[in-house]
Amino acid sequence: MLLFTSPSRTLLALAVGLLLAPAAMADEAAIRKNLPERLPTLPPIDDVSKTPIPGIYEVRIGGELLYTDENGNHLIQGSLIDTRTRTNLTEARLNKLNAIDFAQLPLKDAIVWKNGTGARKMAVFADPNCGYCKKFEADLQKVKNVTVYTFLLPVLGGDSPQKSENIWCAKDQAKVWLAWMLENKTPVKNMGACSTPIERNLAFASKYRINGTPAIIFVDGTRVPGAINAEQIEKQLVASAAAAKPGSN
């Protein structure tokens, strides 16, 4: 059955939309004014947007999401859950906001190794002294037909920067990296002149708010913070490959 909308109803809907737009703008202005005034230590607000809940707004501050009412009278920390679908809306929104265009990754600054055909691709930001990175690296070895781009990100302090330099400056970077991560074989100290991309990696991580390791990037831009096991890696590789195909959206 076809339903036709009368011109009067169309005009009414348009009028309602025009009336609601200024109201939303007024709410955002009130939020941007009231929250910083009442909470002086609150970092600068990057964005304010409506949520599926009437009267509740999302406030983005850096890589964090908070929620507030239309006047900024109350501030809510935590996850927004759609109970009908059991979807974590906060997590889904953060994944979208934090997505990184895989094509924009500076792959020349990464250590590269592959299993099998290497047809599938993924990137990892890792610290050589990160225990979770070592566990993740071990699980990666079980994944078939994948090329892995590893960006050295020494954020843990100690000798992480020196280890990163030693690994990058090795004749066979991938071999030395895997020997350290999987077998605990200490990289030979670099004694010669060697230029590393470590500062560029740190700058890239800061720009895209990569604050911990491992941080995993898939071809569709999906970012996964923290270690996941081989089964989860495989599942995400399949999902990301499908999402990245032209016309898949």
PDB file of C-alpha atoms in Angstrom:
ATOM      1  CA  MET A   1       0.000   0.000   0.000  1.00  0.00           C
ATOM      2  CA  LEU A   2       1.330   3.454  -0.916  1.00  0.00           C
ATOM      3  CA  LEU A   3       0.968   6.318   1.506  1.00  0.00           C
ATOM      4  CA  PHE A   4       0.904   9.888   0.254  1.00  0.00           C
ATOM      5  CA  THR A   5       1.742  12.882   2.406  1.00  0.00           C
ATOM      6  CA  SER A   6      -0.423  15.928   1.964  1.00  0.00           C
ATOM      7  CA  PRO A   7       1.257  19.276   1.230  1.00  0.00           C
ATOM      8  CA  SER A   8      -0.024  20.636   4.550  1.00  0.00           C
ATOM      9  CA  ARG A   9       1.622  17.805   6.499  1.00  0.00           C
ATOM     10  CA  THR A  10       4.890  18.308   4.628  1.00  0.00           C
ATOM     11  CA  LEU A  11       4.877  21.997   5.451  1.00  0.00           C
ATOM     12  CA  LEU A  12       4.071  21.218   9.099  1.00  0.00           C
ATOM     13  CA  ALA A  13       6.995  18.795   9.368  1.00  0.00           C
ATOM     14  CA  LEU A  14       9.304  21.359   7.790  1.00  0.00           C
ATOM     15  CA  ALA A  15       8.118  24.051  10.186  1.00  0.00           C
ATOM     16  CA  VAL A  16       8.697  21.785  13.207  1.00  0.00           C
ATOM     17  CA  GLY A  17      12.223  21.011  11.982  1.00  0.00           C
ATOM     18  CA  LEU A  18      12.994  24.710  11.592  1.00  0.00           C
ATOM     19  CA  LEU A  19      11.724  25.404  15.093  1.00  0.00           C
ATOM     20  CA  LEU A  20      13.744  22.585  16.661  1.00  0.00           C
ATOM     21  CA  ALA A  21      17.046  23.574  15.045  1.00  0.00           C
ATOM     22  CA  PRO A  22      17.437  26.875  16.959  1.00  0.00           C
ATOM     23  CA  ALA A  23      16.447  25.063  20.173  1.00  0.00           C
ATOM     24  CA  ALA A  24      19.233  22.529  19.686  1.00  0.00           C
ATOM     25  CA  MET A  25      21.698  25.328  19.019  1.00  0.00           C
ATOM     26  CA  ALA A  26      20.545  27.114  22.165  1.00  0.00           C
ATOM     27  CA  ASP A  27      21.028  23.929  24.191  1.00  0.00           C
ATOM     28  CA  GLU A  28      24.572  23.505  22.855  1.00  0.00           C
ATOM     29  CA  ALA A  29      25.368  27.138  23.675  1.00  0.00           C
ATOM     30  CA  ALA A  30      24.070  26.676  27.231  1.00  0.00           C
ATOM     31  CA  ILE A  31      26.138  23.509  27.685  1.00  0.00           C
ATOM     32  CA  ARG A  32      29.301  25.131  26.344  1.00  0.00           C
ATOM     33  CA  LYS A  33      28.757  28.128  28.647  1.00  0.00           C
ATOM     34  CA  ASN A  34      27.639  26.439  31.858  1.00  0.00           C
ATOM     35  CA  LEU A  35      29.928  23.425  32.110  1.00  0.00           C
ATOM     36  CA  PRO A  36      33.253  25.336  31.956  1.00  0.00           C
ATOM     37  CA  GLU A  37      31.918  28.045  34.296  1.00  0.00           C
ATOM     38  CA  ARG A  38      30.771  25.522  36.896  1.00  0.00           C
ATOM     39  CA  LEU A  39      33.644  23.073  36.427  1.00  0.00           C
ATOM     40  CA  PRO A  40      36.764  25.221  35.859  1.00  0.00           C
ATOM     41  CA  THR A  41      39.059  22.164  35.764  1.00  0.00           C
ATOM     42  CA  LEU A  42      37.088  20.593  32.925  1.00  0.00           C
ATOM     43  CA  PRO A  43      39.266  20.340  29.767  1.00  0.00           C
ATOM     44  CA  PRO A  44      38.059  22.233  26.670  1.00  0.00           C
ATOM     45  CA  ILE A  45      34.915  20.841  25.053  1.00  0.00           C
ATOM     46  CA  ASP A  46      35.555  19.635  21.505  1.00  0.00           C
ATOM     47  CA  ASP A  47      32.025  18.840  20.442  1.00  0.00           C
ATOM     48  CA  VAL A  48      28.418  18.711  21.649  1.00  0.00           C
ATOM     49  CA  SER A  49      25.812  16.549  19.924  1.00  0.00           C
ATOM     50  CA  LYS A  50      22.399  15.044  20.595  1.00  0.00           C
ATOM     51  CA  THR A  51      21.976  11.425  21.720  1.00  0.00           C
ATOM     52  CA  PRO A  52      19.043   9.069  21.050  1.00  0.00           C
ATOM     53  CA  ILE A  53      17.723   9.999  24.514  1.00  0.00           C
ATOM     54  CA  PRO A  54      15.549  13.140  24.464  1.00  0.00           C
ATOM     55  CA  GLY A  55      17.148  15.962  26.440  1.00  0.00           C
ATOM     56  CA  ILE A  56      20.509  14.217  26.840  1.00  0.00           C
ATOM     57  CA  TYR A  57      23.563  15.492  24.981  1.00  0.00           C
ATOM     58  CA  GLU A  58      26.942  13.937  24.272  1.00  0.00           C
ATOM     59  CA  VAL A  59      29.962  16.037  25.247  1.00  0.00           C
ATOM     60  CA  ARG A  60      33.249  15.039  23.633  1.00  0.00           C
ATOM     61  CA  ILE A  61      36.417  16.068  25.411  1.00  0.00           C
ATOM     62  CA  GLY A  62      39.462  14.690  23.647  1.00  0.00           C
ATOM     63  CA  GLY A  63      39.023  10.932  23.510  1.00  0.00           C
ATOM     64  CA  GLU A  64      36.409  10.861  26.281  1.00  0.00           C
ATOM     65  CA  LEU A  65      32.622  11.041  26.080  1.00  0.00           C
ATOM     66  CA  LEU A  66      30.452  12.516  28.809  1.00  0.00           C
ATOM     67  CA  TYR A  67      26.716  13.185  28.899  1.00  0.00           C
ATOM     68  CA  THR A  68      24.674  16.122  30.148  1.00  0.00           C
ATOM     69  CA  ASP A  69      21.187  17.633  30.085  1.00  0.00           C
ATOM     70  CA  GLU A  70      20.277  20.571  27.849  1.00  0.00           C
ATOM     71  CA  ASN A  71      21.369  23.137  30.453  1.00  0.00           C
ATOM     72  CA  GLY A  72      24.558  21.502  31.626  1.00  0.00           C
ATOM     73  CA  ASN A  73      23.098  21.100  35.116  1.00  0.00           C
ATOM     74  CA  HIS A  74      24.194  17.488  35.446  1.00  0.00           C
ATOM     75  CA  LEU A  75      27.225  15.644  34.076  1.00  0.00           C
ATOM     76  CA  ILE A  76      27.174  11.864  33.580  1.00  0.00           C
ATOM     77  CA  GLN A  77      30.184   9.582  33.244  1.00  0.00           C
ATOM     78  CA  GLY A  78      29.781   6.041  31.950  1.00  0.00           C
ATOM     79  CA  SER A  79      28.471   4.028  29.033  1.00  0.00           C
ATOM     80  CA  LEU A  80      25.187   4.584  27.238  1.00  0.00           C
ATOM     81  CA  ILE A  81      23.564   1.188  26.592  1.00  0.00           C
ATOM     82  CA  ASP A  82      20.679   0.456  24.212  1.00  0.00           C
ATOM     83  CA  THR A  83      18.867  -2.258  26.184  1.00  0.00           C
ATOM     84  CA  ARG A  84      16.790  -3.294  23.180  1.00  0.00           C
ATOM     85  CA  THR A  85      19.809  -4.348  21.156  1.00  0.00           C
ATOM     86  CA  ARG A  86      22.281  -4.645  24.066  1.00  0.00           C
ATOM     87  CA  THR A  87      24.539  -2.258  22.158  1.00  0.00           C
ATOM     88  CA  ASN A  88      27.095  -0.142  23.968  1.00  0.00           C
ATOM     89  CA  LEU A  89      26.411   3.139  22.171  1.00  0.00           C
ATOM     90  CA  THR A  90      29.318   4.881  23.882  1.00  0.00           C
ATOM     91  CA  GLU A  91      31.792   2.256  22.722  1.00  0.00           C
ATOM     92  CA  ALA A  92      30.397   2.300  19.174  1.00  0.00           C
ATOM     93  CA  ARG A  93      30.619   6.085  19.067  1.00  0.00           C
ATOM     94  CA  LEU A  94      34.196   6.111  20.366  1.00  0.00           C
ATOM     95  CA  ASN A  95      35.195   3.514  17.787  1.00  0.00           C
ATOM     96  CA  LYS A  96      33.805   5.749  15.066  1.00  0.00           C
ATOM     97  CA  LEU A  97      35.435   8.898  16.442  1.00  0.00           C
ATOM     98  CA  ASN A  98      38.795   7.193  16.939  1.00  0.00           C
ATOM     99  CA  ALA A  99      38.901   5.427  13.572  1.00  0.00           C
ATOM    100  CA  ILE A 100      42.141   5.938  11.637  1.00  0.00           C
ATOM    101  CA  ASP A 101      42.327   5.902   7.849  1.00  0.00           C
ATOM    102  CA  PHE A 102      44.614   2.934   7.190  1.00  0.00           C
ATOM    103  CA  ALA A 103      45.756   4.534   3.937  1.00  0.00           C
ATOM    104  CA  GLN A 104      47.100   7.492   5.934  1.00  0.00           C
ATOM    105  CA  LEU A 105      49.374   5.377   8.143  1.00  0.00           C
ATOM    106  CA  PRO A 106      53.068   6.146   7.485  1.00  0.00           C
ATOM    107  CA  LEU A 107      53.925   2.510   6.749  1.00  0.00           C
ATOM    108  CA  LYS A 108      57.545   3.393   5.958  1.00  0.00           C
ATOM    109  CA  ASP A 109      57.952   3.984   9.703  1.00  0.00           C
ATOM    110  CA  ALA A 110      56.834   0.467  10.620  1.00  0.00           C
ATOM    111  CA  ILE A 111      58.546  -2.910  10.985  1.00  0.00           C
ATOM    112  CA  VAL A 112      56.929  -5.329   8.542  1.00  0.00           C
ATOM    113  CA  TRP A 113      56.510  -9.100   8.750  1.00  0.00           C
ATOM    114  CA  LYS A 114      53.986 -11.519   7.328  1.00  0.00           C
ATOM    115  CA  ASN A 115      52.502 -14.990   7.678  1.00  0.00           C
ATOM    116  CA  GLY A 116      51.461 -16.981   4.615  1.00  0.00           C
ATOM    117  CA  THR A 117      50.409 -14.879   1.645  1.00  0.00           C
ATOM    118  CA  GLY A 118      50.250 -11.683   3.711  1.00  0.00           C
ATOM    119  CA  ALA A 119      47.094 -10.754   1.800  1.00  0.00           C
ATOM    120  CA  ARG A 120      45.346  -9.269   4.827  1.00  0.00           C
ATOM    121  CA  LYS A 121      46.802  -6.229   6.568  1.00  0.00           C
ATOM    122  CA  MET A 122      46.798  -4.729  10.032  1.00  0.00           C
ATOM    123  CA  ALA A 123      48.924  -2.281  12.025  1.00  0.00           C
ATOM    124  CA  VAL A 124      50.035  -2.340  15.649  1.00  0.00           C
ATOM    125  CA  PHE A 125      51.524   0.340  17.880  1.00  0.00           C
ATOM    126  CA  ALA A 126      53.661  -1.479  20.445  1.00  0.00           C
ATOM    127  CA  ASP A 127      56.203  -0.903  23.190  1.00  0.00           C
ATOM    128  CA  PRO A 128      58.963  -3.549  23.371  1.00  0.00           C
ATOM    129  CA  ASN A 129      58.604  -3.698  27.167  1.00  0.00           C
ATOM    130  CA  CYS A 130      54.823  -4.067  27.110  1.00  0.00           C
ATOM    131  CA  GLY A 131      53.755  -7.442  28.522  1.00  0.00           C
ATOM    132  CA  TYR A 132      50.375  -7.291  26.802  1.00  0.00           C
ATOM    133  CA  CYS A 133      52.156  -6.574  23.511  1.00  0.00           C
ATOM    134  CA  LYS A 134      54.206  -9.737  23.938  1.00  0.00           C
ATOM    135  CA  LYS A 135      51.081 -11.792  24.589  1.00  0.00           C
ATOM    136  CA  PHE A 136      49.402 -10.213  21.575  1.00  0.00           C
ATOM    137  CA  GLU A 137      52.463 -10.884  19.393  1.00  0.00           C
ATOM    138  CA  ALA A 138      52.358 -14.568  20.365  1.00  0.00           C
ATOM    139  CA  ASP A 139      48.693 -14.778  19.390  1.00  0.00           C
ATOM    140  CA  LEU A 140      49.432 -13.021  16.084  1.00  0.00           C
ATOM    141  CA  GLN A 141      51.675 -15.901  15.054  1.00  0.00           C
ATOM    142  CA  LYS A 142      48.592 -18.127  14.884  1.00  0.00           C
ATOM    143  CA  VAL A 143      46.857 -15.871  12.333  1.00  0.00           C
ATOM    144  CA  LYS A 144      47.272 -16.933   8.694  1.00  0.00           C
ATOM    145  CA  ASN A 145      47.851 -14.859   5.572  1.00  0.00           C
ATOM    146  CA  VAL A 146      48.427 -11.533   7.274  1.00  0.00           C
ATOM    147  CA  THR A 147      50.917  -8.681   6.908  1.00  0.00           C
ATOM    148  CA  VAL A 148      51.625  -6.867  10.167  1.00  0.00           C
ATOM    149  CA  TYR A 149      52.998  -3.321  10.339  1.00  0.00           C
ATOM    150  CA  THR A 150      54.474  -2.642  13.774  1.00  0.00           C
ATOM    151  CA  PHE A 151      55.064   0.941  14.860  1.00  0.00           C
ATOM    152  CA  LEU A 152      57.524   1.146  17.749  1.00  0.00           C
ATOM    153  CA  LEU A 153      55.982   3.297  20.467  1.00  0.00           C
ATOM    154  CA  PRO A 154      58.181   3.420  23.589  1.00  0.00           C
ATOM    155  CA  VAL A 155      55.761   4.954  26.083  1.00  0.00           C
ATOM    156  CA  LEU A 156      56.565   2.876  29.159  1.00  0.00           C
ATOM    157  CA  GLY A 157      59.828   4.574  30.027  1.00  0.00           C
ATOM    158  CA  GLY A 158      62.893   2.725  31.288  1.00  0.00           C
ATOM    159  CA  ASP A 159      64.925   1.283  28.445  1.00  0.00           C
ATOM    160  CA  SER A 160      61.976   1.150  26.038  1.00  0.00           C
ATOM    161  CA  PRO A 161      63.416   3.941  23.829  1.00  0.00           C
ATOM    162  CA  GLN A 162      66.833   2.247  23.695  1.00  0.00           C
ATOM    163  CA  LYS A 163      65.320  -1.147  22.904  1.00  0.00           C
ATOM    164  CA  SER A 164      63.181   0.428  20.195  1.00  0.00           C
ATOM    165  CA  GLU A 165      66.252   2.044  18.640  1.00  0.00           C
ATOM    166  CA  ASN A 166      68.235  -1.210  18.791  1.00  0.00           C
ATOM    167  CA  ILE A 167      65.401  -3.111  17.109  1.00  0.00           C
ATOM    168  CA  TRP A 168      64.834  -0.519  14.396  1.00  0.00           C
ATOM    169  CA  CYS A 169      68.539  -0.211  13.602  1.00  0.00           C
ATOM    170  CA  ALA A 170      69.060  -3.989  13.358  1.00  0.00           C
ATOM    171  CA  LYS A 171      69.893  -5.435   9.950  1.00  0.00           C
ATOM    172  CA  ASP A 172      66.781  -7.632  10.095  1.00  0.00           C
ATOM    173  CA  GLN A 173      64.251  -5.593  12.059  1.00  0.00           C
ATOM    174  CA  ALA A 174      61.424  -8.126  11.941  1.00  0.00           C
ATOM    175  CA  LYS A 175      63.653 -11.014  13.016  1.00  0.00           C
ATOM    176  CA  VAL A 176      65.072  -9.086  15.978  1.00  0.00           C
ATOM    177  CA  TRP A 177      61.621  -7.784  16.962  1.00  0.00           C
ATOM    178  CA  LEU A 178      60.066 -11.247  16.971  1.00  0.00           C
ATOM    179  CA  ALA A 179      63.064 -12.797  18.742  1.00  0.00           C
ATOM    180  CA  TRP A 180      62.663 -10.277  21.560  1.00  0.00           C
ATOM    181  CA  MET A 181      58.878 -10.409  21.800  1.00  0.00           C
ATOM    182  CA  LEU A 182      58.541 -14.193  21.479  1.00  0.00           C
ATOM    183  CA  GLU A 183      61.811 -15.565  22.852  1.00  0.00           C
ATOM    184  CA  ASN A 184      63.071 -12.741  25.072  1.00  0.00           C
ATOM    185  CA  LYS A 185      66.336 -12.477  23.133  1.00  0.00           C
ATOM    186  CA  THR A 186      67.743  -9.045  23.959  1.00  0.00           C
ATOM    187  CA  PRO A 187      68.385  -6.885  20.865  1.00  0.00           C
ATOM    188  CA  VAL A 188      72.049  -6.087  20.205  1.00  0.00           C
ATOM    189  CA  LYS A 189      72.864  -2.516  21.181  1.00  0.00           C
ATOM    190  CA  ASN A 190      73.140  -0.196  18.216  1.00  0.00           C
ATOM    191  CA  MET A 191      76.636   1.283  18.035  1.00  0.00           C
ATOM    192  CA  GLY A 192      76.471   3.159  14.752  1.00  0.00           C
ATOM    193  CA  ALA A 193      74.672   6.145  13.294  1.00  0.00           C
ATOM    194  CA  CYS A 194      71.029   5.305  12.731  1.00  0.00           C
ATOM    195  CA  SER A 195      67.963   7.442  12.130  1.00  0.00           C
ATOM    196  CA  THR A 196      64.737   6.088  13.633  1.00  0.00           C
ATOM    197  CA  PRO A 197      61.052   7.031  13.179  1.00  0.00           C
ATOM    198  CA  ILE A 198      60.362   6.839  16.909  1.00  0.00           C
ATOM    199  CA  GLU A 199      59.733  10.575  17.370  1.00  0.00           C
ATOM    200  CA  ARG A 200      57.400  10.558  14.361  1.00  0.00           C
ATOM    201  CA  ASN A 201      55.569   7.554  15.793  1.00  0.00           C
ATOM    202  CA  LEU A 202      55.153   9.325  19.129  1.00  0.00           C
ATOM    203  CA  ALA A 203      53.864  12.450  17.372  1.00  0.00           C
ATOM    204  CA  PHE A 204      51.400  10.391  15.315  1.00  0.00           C
ATOM    205  CA  ALA A 205      50.191   8.614  18.453  1.00  0.00           C
ATOM    206  CA  SER A 206      49.696  11.928  20.228  1.00  0.00           C
ATOM    207  CA  LYS A 207      47.745  13.365  17.296  1.00  0.00           C
ATOM    208  CA  TYR A 208      45.391  10.381  17.154  1.00  0.00           C
ATOM    209  CA  ARG A 209      45.203   9.879  20.924  1.00  0.00           C
ATOM    210  CA  ILE A 210      46.909   6.501  20.979  1.00  0.00           C
ATOM    211  CA  ASN A 211      47.682   6.460  24.677  1.00  0.00           C
ATOM    212  CA  GLY A 212      48.478   2.812  25.366  1.00  0.00           C
ATOM    213  CA  THR A 213      49.938  -0.315  23.809  1.00  0.00           C
ATOM    214  CA  PRO A 214      49.138  -2.444  22.017  1.00  0.00           C
ATOM    215  CA  ALA A 215      46.878  -0.315  19.829  1.00  0.00           C
ATOM    216  CA  ILE A 216      45.620  -2.212  16.796  1.00  0.00           C
ATOM    217  CA  ILE A 217      44.410  -0.659  13.534  1.00  0.00           C
ATOM    218  CA  PHE A 218      42.508  -2.621  10.870  1.00  0.00           C
ATOM    219  CA  VAL A 219      42.033  -1.760   7.191  1.00  0.00           C
ATOM    220  CA  ASP A 220      38.546  -0.296   7.663  1.00  0.00           C
ATOM    221  CA  GLY A 221      39.875   2.136  10.281  1.00  0.00           C
ATOM    222  CA  THR A 222      38.651   0.140  13.271  1.00  0.00           C
ATOM    223  CA  ARG A 223      40.875   0.691  16.288  1.00  0.00           C
ATOM    224  CA  VAL A 224      41.145  -1.860  19.084  1.00  0.00           C
ATOM    225  CA  PRO A 225      42.869  -0.694  22.286  1.00  0.00           C
ATOM    226  CA  GLY A 226      44.601  -3.532  24.106  1.00  0.00           C
ATOM    227  CA  ALA A 227      45.506  -7.132  23.370  1.00  0.00           C
ATOM    228  CA  ILE A 228      43.025  -9.528  21.791  1.00  0.00           C
ATOM    229  CA  ASN A 229      43.480 -13.243  21.135  1.00  0.00           C
ATOM    230  CA  ALA A 230      43.965 -15.046  17.812  1.00  0.00           C
ATOM    231  CA  GLU A 231      40.264 -15.847  17.418  1.00  0.00           C
ATOM    232  CA  GLN A 232      39.297 -12.216  17.987  1.00  0.00           C
ATOM    233  CA  ILE A 233      42.001 -11.020  15.594  1.00  0.00           C
ATOM    234  CA  GLU A 234      40.717 -13.347  12.882  1.00  0.00           C
ATOM    235  CA  LYS A 235      37.126 -12.257  13.425  1.00  0.00           C
ATOM    236  CA  GLN A 236      38.078  -8.571  13.187  1.00  0.00           C
ATOM    237  CA  LEU A 237      40.219  -9.125  10.084  1.00  0.00           C
ATOM    238  CA  VAL A 238      37.227 -10.699   8.317  1.00  0.00           C
ATOM    239  CA  ALA A 239      34.809  -7.968   9.462  1.00  0.00           C
ATOM    240  CA  SER A 240      37.202  -5.154   8.567  1.00  0.00           C
ATOM    241  CA  ALA A 241      37.943  -6.569   5.130  1.00  0.00           C
ATOM    242  CA  ALA A 242      34.208  -6.752   4.388  1.00  0.00           C
ATOM    243  CA  ALA A 243      33.618  -3.216   5.682  1.00  0.00           C
ATOM    244  CA  ALA A 244      36.505  -1.837   3.650  1.00  0.00           C
ATOM    245  CA  LYS A 245      35.189  -3.202   0.340  1.00  0.00           C
ATOM    246  CA  PRO A 246      33.813  -0.521  -2.040  1.00  0.00           C
ATOM    247  CA  GLY A 247      30.043  -0.320  -1.825  1.00  0.00           C
ATOM    248  CA  SER A 248      29.899  -2.274   1.427  1.00  0.00           C
ATOM    249  CA  ASN A 249      28.464   0.661   3.401  1.00  0.00           C
TER     250      ASN A 249
END
